[in-house]
mmCIF file with all atom_site columns, C-alpha atoms in Angstrom:
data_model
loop_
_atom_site.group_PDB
_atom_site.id
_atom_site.type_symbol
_atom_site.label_atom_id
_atom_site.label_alt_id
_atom_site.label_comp_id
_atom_site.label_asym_id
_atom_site.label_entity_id
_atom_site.label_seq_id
_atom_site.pdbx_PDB_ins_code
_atom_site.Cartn_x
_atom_site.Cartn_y
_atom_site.Cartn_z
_atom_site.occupancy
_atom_site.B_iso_or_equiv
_atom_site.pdbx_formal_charge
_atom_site.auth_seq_id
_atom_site.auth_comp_id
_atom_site.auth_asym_id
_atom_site.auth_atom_id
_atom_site.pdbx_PDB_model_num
ATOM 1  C CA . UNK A 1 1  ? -4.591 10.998  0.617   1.00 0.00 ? 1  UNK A CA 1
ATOM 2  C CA . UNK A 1 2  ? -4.419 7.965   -1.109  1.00 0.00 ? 2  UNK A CA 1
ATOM 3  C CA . UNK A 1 3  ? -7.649 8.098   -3.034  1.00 0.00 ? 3  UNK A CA 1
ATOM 4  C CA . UNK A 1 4  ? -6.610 11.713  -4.348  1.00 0.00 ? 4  UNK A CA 1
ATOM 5  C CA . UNK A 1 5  ? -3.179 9.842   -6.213  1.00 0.00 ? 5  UNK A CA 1
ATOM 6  C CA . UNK A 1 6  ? -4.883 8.178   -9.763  1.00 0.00 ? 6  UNK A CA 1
ATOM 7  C CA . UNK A 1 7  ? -1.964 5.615   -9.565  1.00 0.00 ? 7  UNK A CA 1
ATOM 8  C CA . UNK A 1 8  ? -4.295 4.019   -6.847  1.00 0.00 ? 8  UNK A CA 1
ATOM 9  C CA . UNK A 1 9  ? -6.631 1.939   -8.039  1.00 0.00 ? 9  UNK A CA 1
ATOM 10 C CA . UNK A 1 10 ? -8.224 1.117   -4.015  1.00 0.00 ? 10 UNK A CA 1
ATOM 11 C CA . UNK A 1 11 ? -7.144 1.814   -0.575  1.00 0.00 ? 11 UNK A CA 1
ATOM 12 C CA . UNK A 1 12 ? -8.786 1.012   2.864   1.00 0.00 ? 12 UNK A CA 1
ATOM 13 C CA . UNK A 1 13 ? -7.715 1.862   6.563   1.00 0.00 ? 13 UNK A CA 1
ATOM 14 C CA . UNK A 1 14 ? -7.820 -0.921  8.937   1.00 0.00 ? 14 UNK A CA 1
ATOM 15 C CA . UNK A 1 15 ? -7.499 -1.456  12.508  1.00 0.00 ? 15 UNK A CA 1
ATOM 16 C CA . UNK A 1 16 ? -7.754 2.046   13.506  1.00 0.00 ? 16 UNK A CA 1
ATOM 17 C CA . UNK A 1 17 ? -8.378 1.665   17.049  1.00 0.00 ? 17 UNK A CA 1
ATOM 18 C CA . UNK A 1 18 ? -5.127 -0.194  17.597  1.00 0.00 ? 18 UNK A CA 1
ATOM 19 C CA . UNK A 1 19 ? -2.475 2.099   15.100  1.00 0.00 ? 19 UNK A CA 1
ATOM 20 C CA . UNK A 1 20 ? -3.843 0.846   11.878  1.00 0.00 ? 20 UNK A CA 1
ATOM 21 C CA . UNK A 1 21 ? -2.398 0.292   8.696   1.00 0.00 ? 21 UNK A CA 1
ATOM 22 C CA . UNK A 1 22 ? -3.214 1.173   4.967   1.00 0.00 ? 22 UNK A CA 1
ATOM 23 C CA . UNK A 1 23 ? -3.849 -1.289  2.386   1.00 0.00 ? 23 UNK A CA 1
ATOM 24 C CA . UNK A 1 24 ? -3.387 0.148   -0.815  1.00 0.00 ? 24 UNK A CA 1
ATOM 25 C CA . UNK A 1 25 ? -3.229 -1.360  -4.358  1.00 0.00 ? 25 UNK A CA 1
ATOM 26 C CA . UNK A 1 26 ? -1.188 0.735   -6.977  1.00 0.00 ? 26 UNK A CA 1
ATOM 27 C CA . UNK A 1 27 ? -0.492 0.262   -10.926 1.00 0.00 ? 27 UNK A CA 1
ATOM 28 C CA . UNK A 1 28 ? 2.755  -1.913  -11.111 1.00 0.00 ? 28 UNK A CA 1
ATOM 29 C CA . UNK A 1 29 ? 4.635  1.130   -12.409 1.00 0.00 ? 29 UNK A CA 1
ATOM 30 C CA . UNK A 1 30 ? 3.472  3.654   -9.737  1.00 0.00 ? 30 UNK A CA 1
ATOM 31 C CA . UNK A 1 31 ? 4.491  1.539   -6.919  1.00 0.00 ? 31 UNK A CA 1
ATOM 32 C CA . UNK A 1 32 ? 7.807  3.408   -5.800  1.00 0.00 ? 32 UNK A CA 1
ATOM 33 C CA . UNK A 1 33 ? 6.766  6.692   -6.730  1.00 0.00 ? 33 UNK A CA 1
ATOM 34 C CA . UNK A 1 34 ? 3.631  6.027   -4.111  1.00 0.00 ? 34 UNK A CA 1
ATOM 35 C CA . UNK A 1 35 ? 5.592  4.507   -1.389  1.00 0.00 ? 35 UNK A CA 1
ATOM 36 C CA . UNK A 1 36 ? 7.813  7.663   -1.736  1.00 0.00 ? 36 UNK A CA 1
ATOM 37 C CA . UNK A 1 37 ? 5.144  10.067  -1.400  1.00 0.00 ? 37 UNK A CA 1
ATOM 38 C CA . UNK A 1 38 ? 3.847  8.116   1.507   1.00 0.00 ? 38 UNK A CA 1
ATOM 39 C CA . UNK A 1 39 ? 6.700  7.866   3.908   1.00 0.00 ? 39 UNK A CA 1
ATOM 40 C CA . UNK A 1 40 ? 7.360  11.804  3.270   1.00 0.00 ? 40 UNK A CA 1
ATOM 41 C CA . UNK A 1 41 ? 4.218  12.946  4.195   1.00 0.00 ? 41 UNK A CA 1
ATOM 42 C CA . UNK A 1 42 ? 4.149  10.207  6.962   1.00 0.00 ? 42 UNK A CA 1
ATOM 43 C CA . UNK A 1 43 ? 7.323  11.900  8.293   1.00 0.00 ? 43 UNK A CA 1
ATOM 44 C CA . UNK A 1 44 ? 6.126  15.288  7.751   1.00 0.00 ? 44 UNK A CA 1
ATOM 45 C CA . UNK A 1 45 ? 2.996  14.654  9.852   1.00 0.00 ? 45 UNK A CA 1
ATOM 46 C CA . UNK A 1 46 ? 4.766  12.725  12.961  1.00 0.00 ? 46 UNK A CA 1
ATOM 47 C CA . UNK A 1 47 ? 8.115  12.715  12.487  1.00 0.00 ? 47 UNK A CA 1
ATOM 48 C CA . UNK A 1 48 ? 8.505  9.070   12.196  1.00 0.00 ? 48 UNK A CA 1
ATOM 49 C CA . UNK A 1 49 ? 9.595  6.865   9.631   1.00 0.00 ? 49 UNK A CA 1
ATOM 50 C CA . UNK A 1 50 ? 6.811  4.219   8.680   1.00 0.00 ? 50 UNK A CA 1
ATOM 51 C CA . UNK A 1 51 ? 6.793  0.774   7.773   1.00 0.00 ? 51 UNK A CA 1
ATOM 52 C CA . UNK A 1 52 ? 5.289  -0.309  4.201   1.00 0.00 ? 52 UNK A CA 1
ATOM 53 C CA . UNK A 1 53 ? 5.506  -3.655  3.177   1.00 0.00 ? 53 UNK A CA 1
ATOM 54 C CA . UNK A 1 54 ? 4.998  -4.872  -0.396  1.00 0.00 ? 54 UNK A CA 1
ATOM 55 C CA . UNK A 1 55 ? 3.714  -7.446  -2.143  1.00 0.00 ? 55 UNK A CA 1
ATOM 56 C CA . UNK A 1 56 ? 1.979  -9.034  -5.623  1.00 0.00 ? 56 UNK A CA 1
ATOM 57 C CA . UNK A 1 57 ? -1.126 -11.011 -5.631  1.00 0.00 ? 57 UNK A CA 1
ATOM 58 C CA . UNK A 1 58 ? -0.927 -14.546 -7.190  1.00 0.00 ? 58 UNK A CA 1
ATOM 59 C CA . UNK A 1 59 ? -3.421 -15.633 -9.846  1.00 0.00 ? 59 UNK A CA 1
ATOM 60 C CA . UNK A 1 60 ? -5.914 -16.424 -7.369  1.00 0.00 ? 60 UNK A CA 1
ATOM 61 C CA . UNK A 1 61 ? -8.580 -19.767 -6.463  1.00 0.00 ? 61 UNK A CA 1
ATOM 62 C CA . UNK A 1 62 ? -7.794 -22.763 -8.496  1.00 0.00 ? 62 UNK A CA 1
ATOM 63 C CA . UNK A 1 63 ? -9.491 -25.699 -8.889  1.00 0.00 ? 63 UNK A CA 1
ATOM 64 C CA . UNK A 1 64 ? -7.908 -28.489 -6.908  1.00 0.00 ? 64 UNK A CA 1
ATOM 65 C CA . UNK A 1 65 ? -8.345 -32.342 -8.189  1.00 0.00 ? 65 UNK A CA 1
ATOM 66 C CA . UNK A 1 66 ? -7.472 -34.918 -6.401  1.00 0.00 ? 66 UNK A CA 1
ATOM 67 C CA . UNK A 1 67 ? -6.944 -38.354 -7.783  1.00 0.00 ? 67 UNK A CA 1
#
């Protein structure tokens, strides 16, 4: 379901065999919409409500000198 929304640029299931979770990454201004759309059809499908965490990456590897 997530791959079918164009506000997602990548998703991936992990840990399957143990509950799993979705990692998803959205456009900055599609993030509530998605989260929205995901705990309704999460509900829908098992009547429970689900747990999504957010967050935003940093800049990444730096380079580190020491002196």
């Amino acid at each position: 379901q997530c791959l079918q929304n164009k506000n997602i640029v990548g998703a991936k299931m992990t840990g399957g065999g143990l509950g799993g979770c979705v990692i998803a990454i959205a456009k900055n201004d599609a993030v509530q919409h998605f989260i929205d759309e995901m705990q309704n059809a999460f509900y829908a499908k098992f009547d429970l409500q689900c747990n999504i965490y957010t967050l935003q990456s940093d800049d990444g590897v730096g380079e580190l000198i020491v002196v």
